[in-house]
């Protein structure tokens, strides 16, 4: 185990500065994901920091979104990951929620258990609830959001869905 940890640290040191490029390569991405699994949060914060520049692009890319998912699922409570999600919020959460790959990232944010980060997605969904409820990908998020009744934005989503006469069957 100590050998694997030492090897992961060496790989991590060599990945610094090229995370986005490595994440786009199917073979190299496996090493990056292994580093995320093996090393403690303070040793992998550089991954979220490097991906924060162009966060939406990375969250919606067919190859890099899996690294973003792993970051959120494993390290949502870490400051660097929270800053990454904040970067997404300053770009376009609407694009994230309605994108084929971005949708899974938004779902991970809703599932992460960090109310402030969940609030970003809930606020976006409540802003256009009727539209998102009918969207191919975002409708899955709407269903997930309806189960988040402990969040303040939940009531806004429910009210918006119920406000249109023909929207509830």
Short mmCIF file of C-alpha atoms in Angstrom, two decimals:
data_model
loop_
_atom_site.label_atom_id
_atom_site.label_comp_id
_atom_site.label_asym_id
_atom_site.label_seq_id
_atom_site.Cartn_x
_atom_site.Cartn_y
_atom_site.Cartn_z
CA UNK A 1 0.00 0.00 0.00
CA UNK A 2 2.84 2.40 0.82
CA UNK A 3 4.39 1.73 -2.59
CA UNK A 4 1.10 2.51 -4.36
CA UNK A 5 0.71 5.70 -2.36
CA UNK A 6 4.26 6.80 -3.17
CA UNK A 7 3.70 6.01 -6.85
CA UNK A 8 0.45 8.01 -6.84
CA UNK A 9 2.31 10.98 -5.35
CA UNK A 10 4.94 10.80 -8.10
CA UNK A 11 2.25 10.62 -10.78
CA UNK A 12 0.39 13.54 -9.17
CA UNK A 13 3.52 15.68 -9.17
CA UNK A 14 3.99 15.00 -12.88
CA UNK A 15 0.35 15.76 -13.69
CA UNK A 16 0.46 19.25 -12.21
CA UNK A 17 -0.02 21.87 -14.88
CA UNK A 18 -1.50 19.47 -17.43
CA UNK A 19 -4.66 18.13 -15.77
CA UNK A 20 -7.06 19.35 -18.48
CA UNK A 21 -4.95 17.81 -21.24
CA UNK A 22 -4.56 14.51 -19.36
CA UNK A 23 -8.30 14.36 -18.59
CA UNK A 24 -9.10 14.56 -22.32
CA UNK A 25 -6.98 11.50 -23.11
CA UNK A 26 -8.76 8.21 -22.42
CA UNK A 27 -5.60 6.30 -21.44
CA UNK A 28 -3.98 9.06 -19.36
CA UNK A 29 -7.25 9.89 -17.62
CA UNK A 30 -7.09 6.52 -15.87
CA UNK A 31 -3.89 7.60 -14.09
CA UNK A 32 -5.52 10.85 -13.03
CA UNK A 33 -8.54 9.00 -11.65
CA UNK A 34 -6.25 6.59 -9.80
CA UNK A 35 -4.52 9.57 -8.17
CA UNK A 36 -7.92 10.93 -7.11
CA UNK A 37 -8.78 7.60 -5.48
CA UNK A 38 -5.47 7.02 -3.72
CA UNK A 39 -4.41 10.42 -2.41
CA UNK A 40 -5.98 12.47 0.38
CA UNK A 41 -7.94 15.62 -0.54
CA UNK A 42 -5.19 18.13 0.24
CA UNK A 43 -2.89 16.36 -2.24
CA UNK A 44 -5.35 16.42 -5.15
CA UNK A 45 -6.82 19.91 -4.80
CA UNK A 46 -4.69 20.98 -7.77
CA UNK A 47 -6.99 18.92 -10.04
CA UNK A 48 -10.06 21.02 -9.21
CA UNK A 49 -7.99 24.21 -9.35
CA UNK A 50 -6.72 23.44 -12.84
CA UNK A 51 -10.14 22.42 -14.15
CA UNK A 52 -11.84 25.53 -12.70
CA UNK A 53 -10.61 27.56 -15.69
CA UNK A 54 -13.20 26.58 -18.28
CA UNK A 55 -15.26 24.62 -15.76
CA UNK A 56 -18.32 24.33 -18.01
CA UNK A 57 -16.21 23.10 -20.91
CA UNK A 58 -14.70 20.36 -18.71
CA UNK A 59 -18.04 19.41 -17.12
CA UNK A 60 -19.69 18.93 -20.52
CA UNK A 61 -16.80 17.31 -22.40
CA UNK A 62 -17.34 13.61 -23.26
CA UNK A 63 -14.04 12.60 -21.66
CA UNK A 64 -13.31 15.16 -18.94
CA UNK A 65 -16.76 15.08 -17.36
CA UNK A 66 -15.92 11.75 -15.69
CA UNK A 67 -13.00 13.38 -13.85
CA UNK A 68 -15.29 16.23 -12.80
CA UNK A 69 -17.84 13.69 -11.56
CA UNK A 70 -15.19 11.94 -9.49
CA UNK A 71 -14.09 15.26 -7.98
CA UNK A 72 -17.63 16.15 -6.93
CA UNK A 73 -18.54 12.68 -5.71
CA UNK A 74 -15.37 12.25 -3.62
CA UNK A 75 -14.38 15.79 -2.66
CA UNK A 76 -17.51 17.99 -2.68
CA UNK A 77 -16.74 19.25 0.83
CA UNK A 78 -13.22 20.37 -0.10
CA UNK A 79 -12.62 24.06 -0.75
CA UNK A 80 -11.02 23.57 -4.20
CA UNK A 81 -13.98 21.50 -5.41
CA UNK A 82 -16.45 24.04 -4.03
CA UNK A 83 -14.58 26.76 -5.94
CA UNK A 84 -14.85 24.62 -9.08
CA UNK A 85 -18.64 24.37 -8.63
CA UNK A 86 -18.77 28.12 -7.99
CA UNK A 87 -16.94 28.56 -11.31
CA UNK A 88 -19.63 26.50 -13.00
CA UNK A 89 -22.28 28.69 -11.39
CA UNK A 90 -20.69 31.82 -12.85
CA UNK A 91 -20.69 30.29 -16.33
CA UNK A 92 -24.02 28.77 -17.34
CA UNK A 93 -25.82 26.27 -15.17
CA UNK A 94 -28.61 26.19 -17.74
CA UNK A 95 -26.14 24.80 -20.27
CA UNK A 96 -24.86 22.33 -17.67
CA UNK A 97 -28.34 21.08 -16.76
CA UNK A 98 -29.46 20.64 -20.37
CA UNK A 99 -26.27 19.02 -21.67
CA UNK A 100 -25.91 15.27 -22.30
CA UNK A 101 -22.80 14.97 -20.08
CA UNK A 102 -23.20 18.11 -17.99
CA UNK A 103 -26.49 16.77 -16.70
CA UNK A 104 -24.67 13.99 -14.80
CA UNK A 105 -22.37 16.58 -13.23
CA UNK A 106 -25.38 18.63 -12.12
CA UNK A 107 -26.91 15.46 -10.70
CA UNK A 108 -23.73 14.76 -8.72
CA UNK A 109 -23.87 18.29 -7.32
CA UNK A 110 -27.48 17.72 -6.22
CA UNK A 111 -26.43 14.45 -4.57
CA UNK A 112 -23.26 15.73 -2.89
CA UNK A 113 -24.91 16.73 0.38
CA UNK A 114 -23.46 20.25 0.46
CA UNK A 115 -26.46 22.61 0.66
CA UNK A 116 -24.63 25.66 -0.74
CA UNK A 117 -23.52 23.72 -3.83
CA UNK A 118 -26.91 22.04 -4.19
CA UNK A 119 -28.48 25.48 -4.01
CA UNK A 120 -26.71 26.53 -7.21
CA UNK A 121 -28.46 23.77 -9.17
CA UNK A 122 -31.79 24.17 -7.38
CA UNK A 123 -31.83 27.93 -8.09
CA UNK A 124 -31.13 27.29 -11.75
CA UNK A 125 -33.87 24.67 -11.98
CA UNK A 126 -36.39 26.89 -10.21
CA UNK A 127 -35.69 29.76 -12.61
CA UNK A 128 -37.12 27.79 -15.56
CA UNK A 129 -38.90 24.88 -13.93
CA UNK A 130 -41.52 24.41 -16.66
CA UNK A 131 -38.88 24.34 -19.40
CA UNK A 132 -36.58 22.00 -17.50
CA UNK A 133 -39.44 19.65 -16.60
CA UNK A 134 -39.98 19.02 -20.30
CA UNK A 135 -36.32 18.87 -21.34
CA UNK A 136 -34.77 15.55 -22.38
CA UNK A 137 -31.91 15.72 -19.85
CA UNK A 138 -32.97 18.38 -17.36
CA UNK A 139 -36.22 16.57 -16.59
CA UNK A 140 -34.17 13.92 -14.78
CA UNK A 141 -32.66 16.68 -12.64
CA UNK A 142 -36.12 18.08 -11.94
CA UNK A 143 -37.22 14.70 -10.64
CA UNK A 144 -34.13 14.53 -8.43
CA UNK A 145 -34.71 18.11 -7.25
CA UNK A 146 -38.25 17.30 -6.17
CA UNK A 147 -36.78 14.84 -3.65
CA UNK A 148 -34.58 17.56 -2.14
CA UNK A 149 -37.31 18.90 0.13
CA UNK A 150 -34.86 20.04 2.81
CA UNK A 151 -33.48 22.79 0.58
CA UNK A 152 -35.08 26.25 0.48
CA UNK A 153 -35.29 26.29 -3.33
CA UNK A 154 -37.48 23.16 -3.28
CA UNK A 155 -40.62 25.20 -2.57
CA UNK A 156 -39.83 27.52 -5.50
CA UNK A 157 -39.57 24.58 -7.89
CA UNK A 158 -42.83 23.04 -6.65
CA UNK A 159 -44.64 26.40 -6.83
CA UNK A 160 -43.38 27.03 -10.34
CA UNK A 161 -44.46 23.60 -11.52
CA UNK A 162 -47.89 23.96 -9.93
CA UNK A 163 -48.46 27.51 -11.21
CA UNK A 164 -49.28 26.50 -14.77
CA UNK A 165 -52.73 25.04 -15.08
CA UNK A 166 -51.98 22.11 -17.40
CA UNK A 167 -48.61 21.23 -15.92
CA UNK A 168 -49.84 18.79 -13.28
CA UNK A 169 -51.70 15.70 -14.36
#
